[in-house]
Short mmCIF file of C-alpha atoms and ligand atoms in Angstrom, two decimals:
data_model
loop_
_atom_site.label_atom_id
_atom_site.label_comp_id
_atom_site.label_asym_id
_atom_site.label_seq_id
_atom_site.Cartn_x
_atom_site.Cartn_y
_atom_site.Cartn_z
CA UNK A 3 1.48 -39.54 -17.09
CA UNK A 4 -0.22 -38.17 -14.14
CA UNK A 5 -2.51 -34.98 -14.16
CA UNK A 6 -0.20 -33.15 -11.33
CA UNK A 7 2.89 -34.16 -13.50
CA UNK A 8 1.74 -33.09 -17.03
CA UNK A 9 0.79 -29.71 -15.22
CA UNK A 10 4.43 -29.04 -14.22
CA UNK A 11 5.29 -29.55 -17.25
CA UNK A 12 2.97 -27.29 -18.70
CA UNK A 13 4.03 -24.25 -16.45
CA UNK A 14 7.74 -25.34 -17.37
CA UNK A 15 6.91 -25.32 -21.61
CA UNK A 16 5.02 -21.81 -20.63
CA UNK A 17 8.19 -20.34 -19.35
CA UNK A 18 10.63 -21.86 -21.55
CA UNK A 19 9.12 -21.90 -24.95
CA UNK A 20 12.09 -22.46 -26.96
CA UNK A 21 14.05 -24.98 -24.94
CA UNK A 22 12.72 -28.21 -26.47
CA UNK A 23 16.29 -30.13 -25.34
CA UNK A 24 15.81 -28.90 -22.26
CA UNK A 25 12.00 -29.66 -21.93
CA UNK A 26 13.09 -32.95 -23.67
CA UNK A 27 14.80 -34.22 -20.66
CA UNK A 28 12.33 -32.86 -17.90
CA UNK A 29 9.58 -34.93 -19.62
CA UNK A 30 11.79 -38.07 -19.85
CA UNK A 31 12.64 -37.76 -16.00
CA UNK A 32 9.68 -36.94 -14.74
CA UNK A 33 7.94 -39.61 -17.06
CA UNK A 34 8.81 -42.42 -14.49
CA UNK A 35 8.02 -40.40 -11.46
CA UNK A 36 4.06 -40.90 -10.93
CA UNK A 37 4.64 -43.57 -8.74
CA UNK A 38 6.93 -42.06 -6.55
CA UNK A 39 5.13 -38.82 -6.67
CA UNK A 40 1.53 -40.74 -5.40
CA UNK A 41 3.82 -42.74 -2.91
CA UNK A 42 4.19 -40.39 -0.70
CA UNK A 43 2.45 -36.31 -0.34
CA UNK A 44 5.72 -34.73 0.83
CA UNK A 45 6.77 -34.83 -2.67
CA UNK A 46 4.15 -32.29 -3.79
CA UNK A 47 4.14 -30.06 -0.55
CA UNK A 48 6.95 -29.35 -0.74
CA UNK A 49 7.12 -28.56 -4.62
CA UNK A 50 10.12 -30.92 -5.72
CA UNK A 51 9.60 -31.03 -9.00
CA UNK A 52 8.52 -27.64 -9.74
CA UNK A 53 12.03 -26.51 -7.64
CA UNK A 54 13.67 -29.42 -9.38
CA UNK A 55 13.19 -27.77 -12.83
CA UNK A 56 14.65 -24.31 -12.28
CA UNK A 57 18.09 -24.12 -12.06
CA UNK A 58 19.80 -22.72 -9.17
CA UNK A 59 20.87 -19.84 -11.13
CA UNK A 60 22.55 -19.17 -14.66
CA UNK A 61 25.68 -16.89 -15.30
CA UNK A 62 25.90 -14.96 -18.51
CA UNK A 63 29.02 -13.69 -19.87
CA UNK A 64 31.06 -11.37 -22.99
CA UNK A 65 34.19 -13.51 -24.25
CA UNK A 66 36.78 -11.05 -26.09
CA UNK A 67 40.02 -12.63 -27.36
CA UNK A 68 42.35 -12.13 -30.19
CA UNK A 69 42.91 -14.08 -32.84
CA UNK A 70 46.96 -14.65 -34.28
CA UNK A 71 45.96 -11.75 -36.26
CA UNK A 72 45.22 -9.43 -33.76
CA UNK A 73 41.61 -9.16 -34.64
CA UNK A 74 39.26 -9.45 -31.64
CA UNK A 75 36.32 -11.55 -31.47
CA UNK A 76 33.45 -12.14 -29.01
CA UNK A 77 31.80 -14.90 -27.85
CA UNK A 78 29.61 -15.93 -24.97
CA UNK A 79 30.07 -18.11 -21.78
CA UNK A 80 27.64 -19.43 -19.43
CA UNK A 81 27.62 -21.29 -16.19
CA UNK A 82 24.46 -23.02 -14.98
CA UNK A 83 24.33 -23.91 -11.21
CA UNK A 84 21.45 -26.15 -11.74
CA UNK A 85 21.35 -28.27 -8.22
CA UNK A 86 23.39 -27.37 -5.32
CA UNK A 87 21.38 -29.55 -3.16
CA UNK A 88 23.79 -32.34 -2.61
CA UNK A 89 27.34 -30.95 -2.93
CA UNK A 90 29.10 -28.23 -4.76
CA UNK A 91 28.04 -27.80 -8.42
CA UNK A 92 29.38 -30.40 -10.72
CA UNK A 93 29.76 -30.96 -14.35
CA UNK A 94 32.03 -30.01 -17.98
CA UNK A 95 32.59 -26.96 -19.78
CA UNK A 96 31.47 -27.51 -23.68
CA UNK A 97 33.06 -25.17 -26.39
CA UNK A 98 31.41 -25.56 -29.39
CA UNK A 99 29.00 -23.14 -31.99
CA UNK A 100 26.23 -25.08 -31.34
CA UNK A 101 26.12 -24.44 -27.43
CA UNK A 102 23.25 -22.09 -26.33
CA UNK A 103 22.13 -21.49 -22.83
CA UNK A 104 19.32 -24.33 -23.67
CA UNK A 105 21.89 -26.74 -24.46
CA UNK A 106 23.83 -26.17 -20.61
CA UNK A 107 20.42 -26.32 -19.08
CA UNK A 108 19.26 -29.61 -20.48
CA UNK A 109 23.18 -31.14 -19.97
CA UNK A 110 22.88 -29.34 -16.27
CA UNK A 111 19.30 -30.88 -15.29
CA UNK A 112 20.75 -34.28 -16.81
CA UNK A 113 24.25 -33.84 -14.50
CA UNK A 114 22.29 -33.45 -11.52
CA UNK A 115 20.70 -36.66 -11.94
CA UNK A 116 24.02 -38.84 -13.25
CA UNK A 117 26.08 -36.97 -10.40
CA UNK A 118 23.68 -37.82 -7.68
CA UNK A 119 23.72 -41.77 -9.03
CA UNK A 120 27.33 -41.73 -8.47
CA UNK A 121 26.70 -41.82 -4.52
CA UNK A 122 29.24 -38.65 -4.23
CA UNK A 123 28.45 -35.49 -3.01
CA UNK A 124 28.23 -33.42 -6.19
CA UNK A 125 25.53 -30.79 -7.31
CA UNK A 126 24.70 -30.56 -10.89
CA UNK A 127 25.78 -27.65 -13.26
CA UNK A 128 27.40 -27.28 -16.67
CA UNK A 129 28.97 -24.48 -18.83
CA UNK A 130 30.75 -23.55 -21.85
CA UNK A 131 30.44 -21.10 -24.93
CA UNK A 132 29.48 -20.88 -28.42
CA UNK A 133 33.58 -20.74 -29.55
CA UNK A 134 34.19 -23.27 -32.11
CA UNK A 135 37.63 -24.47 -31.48
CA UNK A 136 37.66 -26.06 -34.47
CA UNK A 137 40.84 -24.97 -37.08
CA UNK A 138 41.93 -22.75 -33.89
CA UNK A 139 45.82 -22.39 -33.18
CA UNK A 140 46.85 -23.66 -29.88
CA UNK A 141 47.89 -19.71 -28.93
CA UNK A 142 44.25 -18.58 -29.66
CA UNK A 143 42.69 -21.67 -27.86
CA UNK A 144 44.91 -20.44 -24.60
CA UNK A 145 43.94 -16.97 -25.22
CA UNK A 146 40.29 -17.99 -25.18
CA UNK A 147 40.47 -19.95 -22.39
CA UNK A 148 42.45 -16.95 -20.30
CA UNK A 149 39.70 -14.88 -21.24
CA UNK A 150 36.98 -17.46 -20.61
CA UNK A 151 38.12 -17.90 -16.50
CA UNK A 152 38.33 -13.84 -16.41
CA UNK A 153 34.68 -13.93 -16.17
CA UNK A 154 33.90 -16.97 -14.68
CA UNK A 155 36.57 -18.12 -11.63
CA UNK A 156 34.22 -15.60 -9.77
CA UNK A 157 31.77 -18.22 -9.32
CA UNK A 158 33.52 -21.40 -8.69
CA UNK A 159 35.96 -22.92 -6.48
CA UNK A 160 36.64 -26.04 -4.78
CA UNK A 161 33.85 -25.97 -2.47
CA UNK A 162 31.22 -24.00 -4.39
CA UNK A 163 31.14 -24.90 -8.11
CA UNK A 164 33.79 -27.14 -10.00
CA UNK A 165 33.87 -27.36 -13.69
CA UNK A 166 35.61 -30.17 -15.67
CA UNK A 167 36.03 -30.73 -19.35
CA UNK A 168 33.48 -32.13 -22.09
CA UNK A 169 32.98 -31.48 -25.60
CA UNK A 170 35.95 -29.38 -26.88
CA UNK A 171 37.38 -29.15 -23.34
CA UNK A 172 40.35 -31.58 -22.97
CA UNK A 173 43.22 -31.74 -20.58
CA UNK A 174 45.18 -29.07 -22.40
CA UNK A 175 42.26 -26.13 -22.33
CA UNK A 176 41.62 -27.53 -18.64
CA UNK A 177 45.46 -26.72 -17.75
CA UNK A 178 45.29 -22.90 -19.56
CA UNK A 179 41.87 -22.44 -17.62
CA UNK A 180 43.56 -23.65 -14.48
CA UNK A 181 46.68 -20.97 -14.61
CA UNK A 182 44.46 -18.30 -15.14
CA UNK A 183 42.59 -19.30 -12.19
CA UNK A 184 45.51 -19.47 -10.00
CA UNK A 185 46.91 -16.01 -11.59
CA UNK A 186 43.63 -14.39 -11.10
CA UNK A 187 43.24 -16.19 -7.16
CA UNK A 188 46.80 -15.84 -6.28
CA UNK A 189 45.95 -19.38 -4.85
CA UNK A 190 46.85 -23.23 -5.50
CA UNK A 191 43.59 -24.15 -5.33
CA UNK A 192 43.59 -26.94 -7.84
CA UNK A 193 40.29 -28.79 -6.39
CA UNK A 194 38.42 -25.75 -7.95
CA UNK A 195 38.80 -27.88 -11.46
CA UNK A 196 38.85 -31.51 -12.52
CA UNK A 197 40.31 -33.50 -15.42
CA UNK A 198 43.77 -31.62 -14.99
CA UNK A 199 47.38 -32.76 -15.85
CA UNK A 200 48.61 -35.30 -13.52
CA UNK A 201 51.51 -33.14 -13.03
CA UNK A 202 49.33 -30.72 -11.02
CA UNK A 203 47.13 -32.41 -9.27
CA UNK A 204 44.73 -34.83 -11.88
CA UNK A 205 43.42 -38.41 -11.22
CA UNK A 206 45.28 -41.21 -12.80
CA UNK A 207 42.37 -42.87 -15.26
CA UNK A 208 40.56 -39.69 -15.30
CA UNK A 209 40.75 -39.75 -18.74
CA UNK A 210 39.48 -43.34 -19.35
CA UNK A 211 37.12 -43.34 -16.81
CA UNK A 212 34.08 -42.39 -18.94
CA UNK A 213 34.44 -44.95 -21.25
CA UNK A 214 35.87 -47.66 -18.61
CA UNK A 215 33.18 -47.13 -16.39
CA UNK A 216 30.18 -47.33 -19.41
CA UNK A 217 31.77 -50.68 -20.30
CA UNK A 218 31.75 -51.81 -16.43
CA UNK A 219 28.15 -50.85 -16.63
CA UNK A 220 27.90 -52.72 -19.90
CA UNK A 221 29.01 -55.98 -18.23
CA UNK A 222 26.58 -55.68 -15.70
CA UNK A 223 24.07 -55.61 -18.24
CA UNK A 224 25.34 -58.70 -20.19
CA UNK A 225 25.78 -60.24 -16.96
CA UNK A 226 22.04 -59.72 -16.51
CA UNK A 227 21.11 -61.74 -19.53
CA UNK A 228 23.68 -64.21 -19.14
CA UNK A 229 25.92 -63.09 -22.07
CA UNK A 230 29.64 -62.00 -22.30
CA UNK A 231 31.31 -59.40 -24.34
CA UNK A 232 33.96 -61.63 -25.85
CA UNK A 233 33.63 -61.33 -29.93
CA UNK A 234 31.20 -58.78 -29.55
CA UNK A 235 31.03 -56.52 -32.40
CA UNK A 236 30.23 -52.96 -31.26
CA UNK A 237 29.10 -49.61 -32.75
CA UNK A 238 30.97 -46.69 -32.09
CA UNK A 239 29.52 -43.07 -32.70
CA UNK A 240 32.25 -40.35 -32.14
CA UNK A 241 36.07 -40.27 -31.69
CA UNK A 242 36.46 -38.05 -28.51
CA UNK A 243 37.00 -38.98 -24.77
CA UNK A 244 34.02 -41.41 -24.62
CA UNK A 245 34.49 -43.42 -27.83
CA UNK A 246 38.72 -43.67 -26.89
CA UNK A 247 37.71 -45.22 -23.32
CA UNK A 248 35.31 -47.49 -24.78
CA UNK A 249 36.92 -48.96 -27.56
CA UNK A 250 40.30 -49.04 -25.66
CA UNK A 251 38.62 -51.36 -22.48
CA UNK A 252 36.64 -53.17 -24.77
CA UNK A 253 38.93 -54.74 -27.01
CA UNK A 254 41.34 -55.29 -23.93
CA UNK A 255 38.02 -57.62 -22.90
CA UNK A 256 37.98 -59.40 -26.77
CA UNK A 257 35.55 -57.42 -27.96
CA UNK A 258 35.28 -55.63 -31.38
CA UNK A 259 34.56 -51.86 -31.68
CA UNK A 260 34.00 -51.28 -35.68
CA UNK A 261 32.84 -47.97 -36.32
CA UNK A 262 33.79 -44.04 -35.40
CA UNK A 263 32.01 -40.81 -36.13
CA UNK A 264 32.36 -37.27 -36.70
CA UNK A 265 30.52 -34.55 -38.10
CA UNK A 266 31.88 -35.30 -41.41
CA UNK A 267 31.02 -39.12 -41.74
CA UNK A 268 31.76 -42.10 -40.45
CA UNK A 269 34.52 -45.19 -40.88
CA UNK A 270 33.51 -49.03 -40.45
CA UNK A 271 36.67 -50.95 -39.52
CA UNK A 272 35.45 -54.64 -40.08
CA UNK A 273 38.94 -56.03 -38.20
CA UNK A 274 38.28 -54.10 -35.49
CA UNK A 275 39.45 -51.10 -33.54
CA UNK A 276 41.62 -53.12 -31.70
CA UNK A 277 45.30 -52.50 -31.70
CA UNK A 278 46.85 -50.20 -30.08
CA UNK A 279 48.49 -48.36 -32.89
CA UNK A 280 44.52 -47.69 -34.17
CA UNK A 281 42.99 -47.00 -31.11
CA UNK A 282 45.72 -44.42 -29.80
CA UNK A 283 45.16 -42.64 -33.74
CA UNK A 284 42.08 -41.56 -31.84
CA UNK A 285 44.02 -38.89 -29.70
CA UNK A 286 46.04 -37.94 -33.06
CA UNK A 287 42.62 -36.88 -34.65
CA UNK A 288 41.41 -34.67 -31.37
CA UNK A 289 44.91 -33.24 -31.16
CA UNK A 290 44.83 -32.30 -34.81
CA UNK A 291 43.72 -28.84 -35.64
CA UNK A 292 40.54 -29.96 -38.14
CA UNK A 293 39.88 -33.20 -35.99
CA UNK A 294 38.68 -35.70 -39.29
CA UNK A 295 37.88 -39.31 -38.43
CA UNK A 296 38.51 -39.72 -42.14
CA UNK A 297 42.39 -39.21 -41.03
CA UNK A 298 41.77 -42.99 -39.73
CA UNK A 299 40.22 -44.43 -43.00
CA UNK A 300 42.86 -42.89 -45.09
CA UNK A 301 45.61 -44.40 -42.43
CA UNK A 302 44.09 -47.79 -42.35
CA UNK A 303 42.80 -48.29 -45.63
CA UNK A 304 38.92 -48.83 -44.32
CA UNK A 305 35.72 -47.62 -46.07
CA UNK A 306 34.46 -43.95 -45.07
CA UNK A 307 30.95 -42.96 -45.35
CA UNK A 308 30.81 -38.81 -45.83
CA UNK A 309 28.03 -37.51 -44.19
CA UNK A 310 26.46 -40.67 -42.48
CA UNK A 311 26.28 -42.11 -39.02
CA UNK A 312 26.59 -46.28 -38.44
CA UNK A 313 23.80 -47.05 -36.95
CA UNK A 314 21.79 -49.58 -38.46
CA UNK A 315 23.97 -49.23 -41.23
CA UNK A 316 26.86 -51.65 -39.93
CA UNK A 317 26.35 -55.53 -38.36
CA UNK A 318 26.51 -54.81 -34.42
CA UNK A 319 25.64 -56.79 -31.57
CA UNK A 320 26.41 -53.72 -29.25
CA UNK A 321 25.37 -49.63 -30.34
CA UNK A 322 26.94 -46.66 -28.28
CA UNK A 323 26.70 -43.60 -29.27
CA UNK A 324 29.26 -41.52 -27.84
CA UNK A 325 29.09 -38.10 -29.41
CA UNK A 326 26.22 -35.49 -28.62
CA UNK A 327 22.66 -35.22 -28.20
CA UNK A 328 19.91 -36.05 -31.01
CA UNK A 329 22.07 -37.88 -33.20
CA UNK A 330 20.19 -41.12 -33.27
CA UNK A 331 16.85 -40.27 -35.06
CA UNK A 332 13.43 -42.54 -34.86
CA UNK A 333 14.64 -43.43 -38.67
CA UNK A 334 18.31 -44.41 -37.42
CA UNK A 335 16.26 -46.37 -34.34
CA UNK A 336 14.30 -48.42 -36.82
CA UNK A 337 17.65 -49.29 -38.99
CA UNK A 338 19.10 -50.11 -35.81
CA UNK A 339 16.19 -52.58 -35.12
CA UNK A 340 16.68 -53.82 -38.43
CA UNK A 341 19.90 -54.55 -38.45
CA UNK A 342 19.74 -57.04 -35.38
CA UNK A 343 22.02 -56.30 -31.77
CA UNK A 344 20.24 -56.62 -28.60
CA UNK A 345 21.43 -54.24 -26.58
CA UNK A 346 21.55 -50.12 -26.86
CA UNK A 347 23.69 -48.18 -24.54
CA UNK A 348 23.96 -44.75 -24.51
CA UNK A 349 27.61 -43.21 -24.02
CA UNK A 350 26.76 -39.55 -24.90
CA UNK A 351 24.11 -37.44 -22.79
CA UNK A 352 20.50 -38.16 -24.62
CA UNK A 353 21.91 -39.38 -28.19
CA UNK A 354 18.39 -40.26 -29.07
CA UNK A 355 15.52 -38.21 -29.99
CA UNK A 356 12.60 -39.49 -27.23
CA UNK A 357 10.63 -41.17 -30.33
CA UNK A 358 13.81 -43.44 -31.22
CA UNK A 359 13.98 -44.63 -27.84
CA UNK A 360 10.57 -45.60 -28.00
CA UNK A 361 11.30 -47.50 -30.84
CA UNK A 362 13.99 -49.29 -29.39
CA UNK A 363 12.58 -50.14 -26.20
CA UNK A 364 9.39 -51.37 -28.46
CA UNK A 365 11.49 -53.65 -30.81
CA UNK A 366 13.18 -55.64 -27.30
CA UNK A 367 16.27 -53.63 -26.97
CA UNK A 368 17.76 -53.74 -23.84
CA UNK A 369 18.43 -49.34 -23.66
CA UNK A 370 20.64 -47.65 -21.19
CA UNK A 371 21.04 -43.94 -20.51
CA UNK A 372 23.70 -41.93 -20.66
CA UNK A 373 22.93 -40.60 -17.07
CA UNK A 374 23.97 -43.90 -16.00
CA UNK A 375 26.36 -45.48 -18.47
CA UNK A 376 28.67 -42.26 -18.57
CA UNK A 377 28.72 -41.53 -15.29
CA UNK A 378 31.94 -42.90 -14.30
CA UNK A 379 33.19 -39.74 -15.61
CA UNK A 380 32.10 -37.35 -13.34
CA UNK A 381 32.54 -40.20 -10.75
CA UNK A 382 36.56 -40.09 -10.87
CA UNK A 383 36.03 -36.70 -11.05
CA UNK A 384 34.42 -36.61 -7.66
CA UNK A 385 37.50 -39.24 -6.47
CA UNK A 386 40.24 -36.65 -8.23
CA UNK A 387 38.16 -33.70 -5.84
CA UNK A 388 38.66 -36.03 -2.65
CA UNK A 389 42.06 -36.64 -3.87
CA UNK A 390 42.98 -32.87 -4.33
CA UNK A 391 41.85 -32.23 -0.69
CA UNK A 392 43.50 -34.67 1.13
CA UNK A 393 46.59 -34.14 -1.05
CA UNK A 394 47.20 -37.72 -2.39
CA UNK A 395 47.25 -39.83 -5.26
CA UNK A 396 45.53 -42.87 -5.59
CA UNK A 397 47.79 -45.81 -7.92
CA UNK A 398 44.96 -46.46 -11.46
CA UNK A 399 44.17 -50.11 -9.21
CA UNK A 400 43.12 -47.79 -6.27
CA UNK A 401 41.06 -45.27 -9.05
CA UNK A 402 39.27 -48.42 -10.94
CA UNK A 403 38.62 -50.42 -7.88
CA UNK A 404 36.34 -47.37 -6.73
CA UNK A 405 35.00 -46.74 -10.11
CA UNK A 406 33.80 -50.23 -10.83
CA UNK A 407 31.88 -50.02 -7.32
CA UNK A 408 30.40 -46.87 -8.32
CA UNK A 409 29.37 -48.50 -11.66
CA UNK A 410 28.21 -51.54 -10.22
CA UNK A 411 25.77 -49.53 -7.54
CA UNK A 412 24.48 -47.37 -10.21
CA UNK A 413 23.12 -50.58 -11.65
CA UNK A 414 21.98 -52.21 -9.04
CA UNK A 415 20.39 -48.72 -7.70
CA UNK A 416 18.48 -48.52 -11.00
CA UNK A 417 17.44 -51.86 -11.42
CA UNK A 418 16.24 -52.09 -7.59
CA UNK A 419 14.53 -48.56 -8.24
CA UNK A 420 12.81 -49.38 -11.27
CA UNK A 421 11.57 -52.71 -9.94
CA UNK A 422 10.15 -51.05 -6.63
CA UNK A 423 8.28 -48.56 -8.26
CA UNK A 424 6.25 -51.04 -10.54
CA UNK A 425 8.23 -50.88 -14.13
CA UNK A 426 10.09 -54.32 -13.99
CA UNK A 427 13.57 -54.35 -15.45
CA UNK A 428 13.98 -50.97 -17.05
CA UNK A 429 17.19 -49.10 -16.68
CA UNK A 430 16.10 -45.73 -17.98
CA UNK A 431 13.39 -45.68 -15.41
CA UNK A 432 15.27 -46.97 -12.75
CA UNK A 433 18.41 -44.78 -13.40
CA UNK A 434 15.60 -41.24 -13.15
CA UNK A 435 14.20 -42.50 -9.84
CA UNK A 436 16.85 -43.20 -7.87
CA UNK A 437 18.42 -40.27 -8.84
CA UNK A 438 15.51 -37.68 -8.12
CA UNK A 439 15.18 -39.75 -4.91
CA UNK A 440 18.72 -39.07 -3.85
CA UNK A 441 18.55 -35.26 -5.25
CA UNK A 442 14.98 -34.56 -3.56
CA UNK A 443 15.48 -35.76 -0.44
CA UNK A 444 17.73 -33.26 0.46
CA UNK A 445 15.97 -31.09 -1.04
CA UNK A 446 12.91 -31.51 1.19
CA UNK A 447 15.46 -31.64 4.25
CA UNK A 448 17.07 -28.11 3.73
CA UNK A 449 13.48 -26.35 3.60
CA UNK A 450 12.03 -24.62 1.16
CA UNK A 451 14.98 -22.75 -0.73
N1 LIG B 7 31.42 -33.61 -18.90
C1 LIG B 7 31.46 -34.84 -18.20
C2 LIG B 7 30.04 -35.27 -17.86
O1 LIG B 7 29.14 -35.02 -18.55
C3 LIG B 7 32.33 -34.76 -16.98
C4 LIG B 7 31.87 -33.80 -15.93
C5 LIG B 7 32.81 -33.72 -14.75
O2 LIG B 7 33.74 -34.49 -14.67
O3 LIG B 7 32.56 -32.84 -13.91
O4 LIG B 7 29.77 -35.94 -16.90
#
């Protein structure tokens, strides 16, 4: 790494001692950028990267709800507006205990990045609170959420700031946040939100698109090296959105998705997660109030491991994580390596600890980052916004036509990126440059703000 670069990210460690996620992903972006940065001196004049780094702004806010006891209980929410630069901020709400503001400003620097690789006009930002939702009642996950978009439906709306779900933010808390939006607003403004019901206003394969769109970007790859992803075994890591998506596309394509996570362990289906009765047990165990994968080993008789994660410890040709950040550590990445599979694809936003991905890119696995794989997310969210304000629907052909040409250029943008700035076929690379490219030239076109 450059001199200039390394002293950015110096000043940035100064001011934010005790963000290491958040420092984590700075360093990983801004690790393939010395070529770009030399290329050309309006990079440093007009201090992109130091600009880049500082969010926007952050919003800090007291949650008080009431429990079905009565007793009240606070928690906190925050929105960070991390990159307004090419459309109105962009990204999910997370509700879990382990959110802090360090968490929302690593996952908002990373949105800005996968949002501006989509090719649609979307800022980056993301939000959320330290509620665990967790063993809560659906009346007290309502309440929360009322109280939640008390404080915050100040700062958004369709053309300024537009949350969506993630972690612990499904459809259902998206429709409670949404009503007490419009209740607060007086207003049916329902492009201030995305993910929603389809019976006000969501995108049809809005809630596949994540994991359809990282398996569209997954054929591109085994395209690349003249493979296919028929009788591919594949690791699974989670049971959410991402991990549904995936394993449902998939195994409609003849491959075979064998393992799920959660906190508590994980289960390693050797026929597959490929019928539909298994795959749709996935949205039984999110709906359920303590959300155990081990609900699926008991229901289909298949070995659980408590405490564990797969990798490495399960025959894959395929590994994507798909749950959270740092759950793949340099030990995991050597297992992996051990184990055999070729290729590593990242479903969840920075799944591996920057030493594991080292690893894996050392041992001749083809890697792919979540910035890129998981973007088709965000990417029918940005095609639900456009739907929302011309009033329309598009049919699911109409939504995964678009989305697989979103997919497809975020490839090809990476690969062409990577190979033009001297790193040869290398999709994390490629994916950080042509999004900073994207994010700082209009940047350097509004002045310096
Ligand atoms: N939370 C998802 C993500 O990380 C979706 C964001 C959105 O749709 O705005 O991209």
């Amino acid at each position: 790494m450059g001199e200039y670069i390394k002293q950015v990210l110096d000043d940035l460690r100064q001011r934010n001692p005790h963000e290491n996620e958040f420092l984590e992903a700075v360093a990983e972006v801004f690790s393939a950028l010395d070529p770009v940065i030399d290329s050309d001196p309006k990079y440093r004049r007009n201090a992109v990267l130091e600009r880049m780094s500082e969010p926007d702004r952050t919003i800090s806010f007291r949650v008080v709800w009431q429990d079905d006891e009565g007793k009240p209980h606070v928690n906190r929410g925050w929105r960070v507006q991390f990159n307004g630069a090419i459309g109105p901020y962009k990204g999910g709400l997370r509700f879990s205990e382990h959110v802090s503001l360090g968490t929302l400003k690593f996952l908002g620097f990373e949105q800005t990045f996968k949002n501006a690789l989509t090719g649609l006009p979307m800022g980056g930002g993301k939000g959320g609170s330290d509620f665990n939702p967790i063993g809560k009642s659906d009346s007290e996950i309502m309440r929360f959420c009322q109280a939640f978009m008390t404080e915050l439906y100040r700062h958004i709306g369709p053309d300024t700031d537009v949350p969506a779900g993630d972690i612990g933010v499904s459809a259902k808390e998206i429709g409670y946040l949404y009503g007490q939006y419009r209740r607060l607003t007086g207003a049916f403004q329902n492009g201030v939100l995305t993910g929603k019901d389809l019976s006000f206003g969501g995108s049809l394969l809005r809630p596949e698109a994540t994991g359809y769109g990282a398996v569209a970007y997954l054929q591109e790859v085994l395209k690349h090296e003249n493979d296919t992803l028929a009788g591919k075994r594949i690791a699974v890591s989670g049971y959410g959105n991402a991990a549904w998506g995936v394993i449902k596309k998939a195994a409609s394509l003849g491959a075979v998705p064998v393992t799920l996570s959660g906190r508590d362990g994980y289960i390693y289906d050797l026929d597959g997660i490929t019928t539909e009765e298994k795959i749709n047990s996935l949205l039984e165990i999110r709906a359920d109030r303590n959300r155990s994968v081990r609900m699926y080993a008991e229901r289909f008789h298949v070995p659980w491991f408590p405490d564990e994660r797969p990798w490495g410890r399960v025959k894959a040709d395929i590994w994507m994580p798909c749950a959270t950040q740092n759950e793949v550590s340099a030990e995991d990445a050597q297992r992996i390596v051990d184990a055999g599979g070729r290729y590593y694809l990242e479903v969840a936003n920075m799944p591996a600890e920057p030493d594991a991905l080292h690893i894996l890119q050392k041992n001749g696995l083809i890697c792919a980052p979540g910035k890129a794989v998981n973007a088709g997310g965000v990417a029918v969210s940005g095609l639900e916004m456009s739907q929302n304000a011309l009033r329309l629907s598009w049919t699911a052909e109409e939504v995964e036509t678009r989305l697989n040409t979103i997919m497809h250029n975020i490839y090809r943008d990476s690969v062409d990126a990577a190979e033009r700035y001297g790193f040869g076929y290398d999709l994390i690379k490629g994916a950080n440059i042509a999004g900073f490219l994207k994010v700082a030239e209009a940047m350097i076109k509004q002045g310096l703000i």
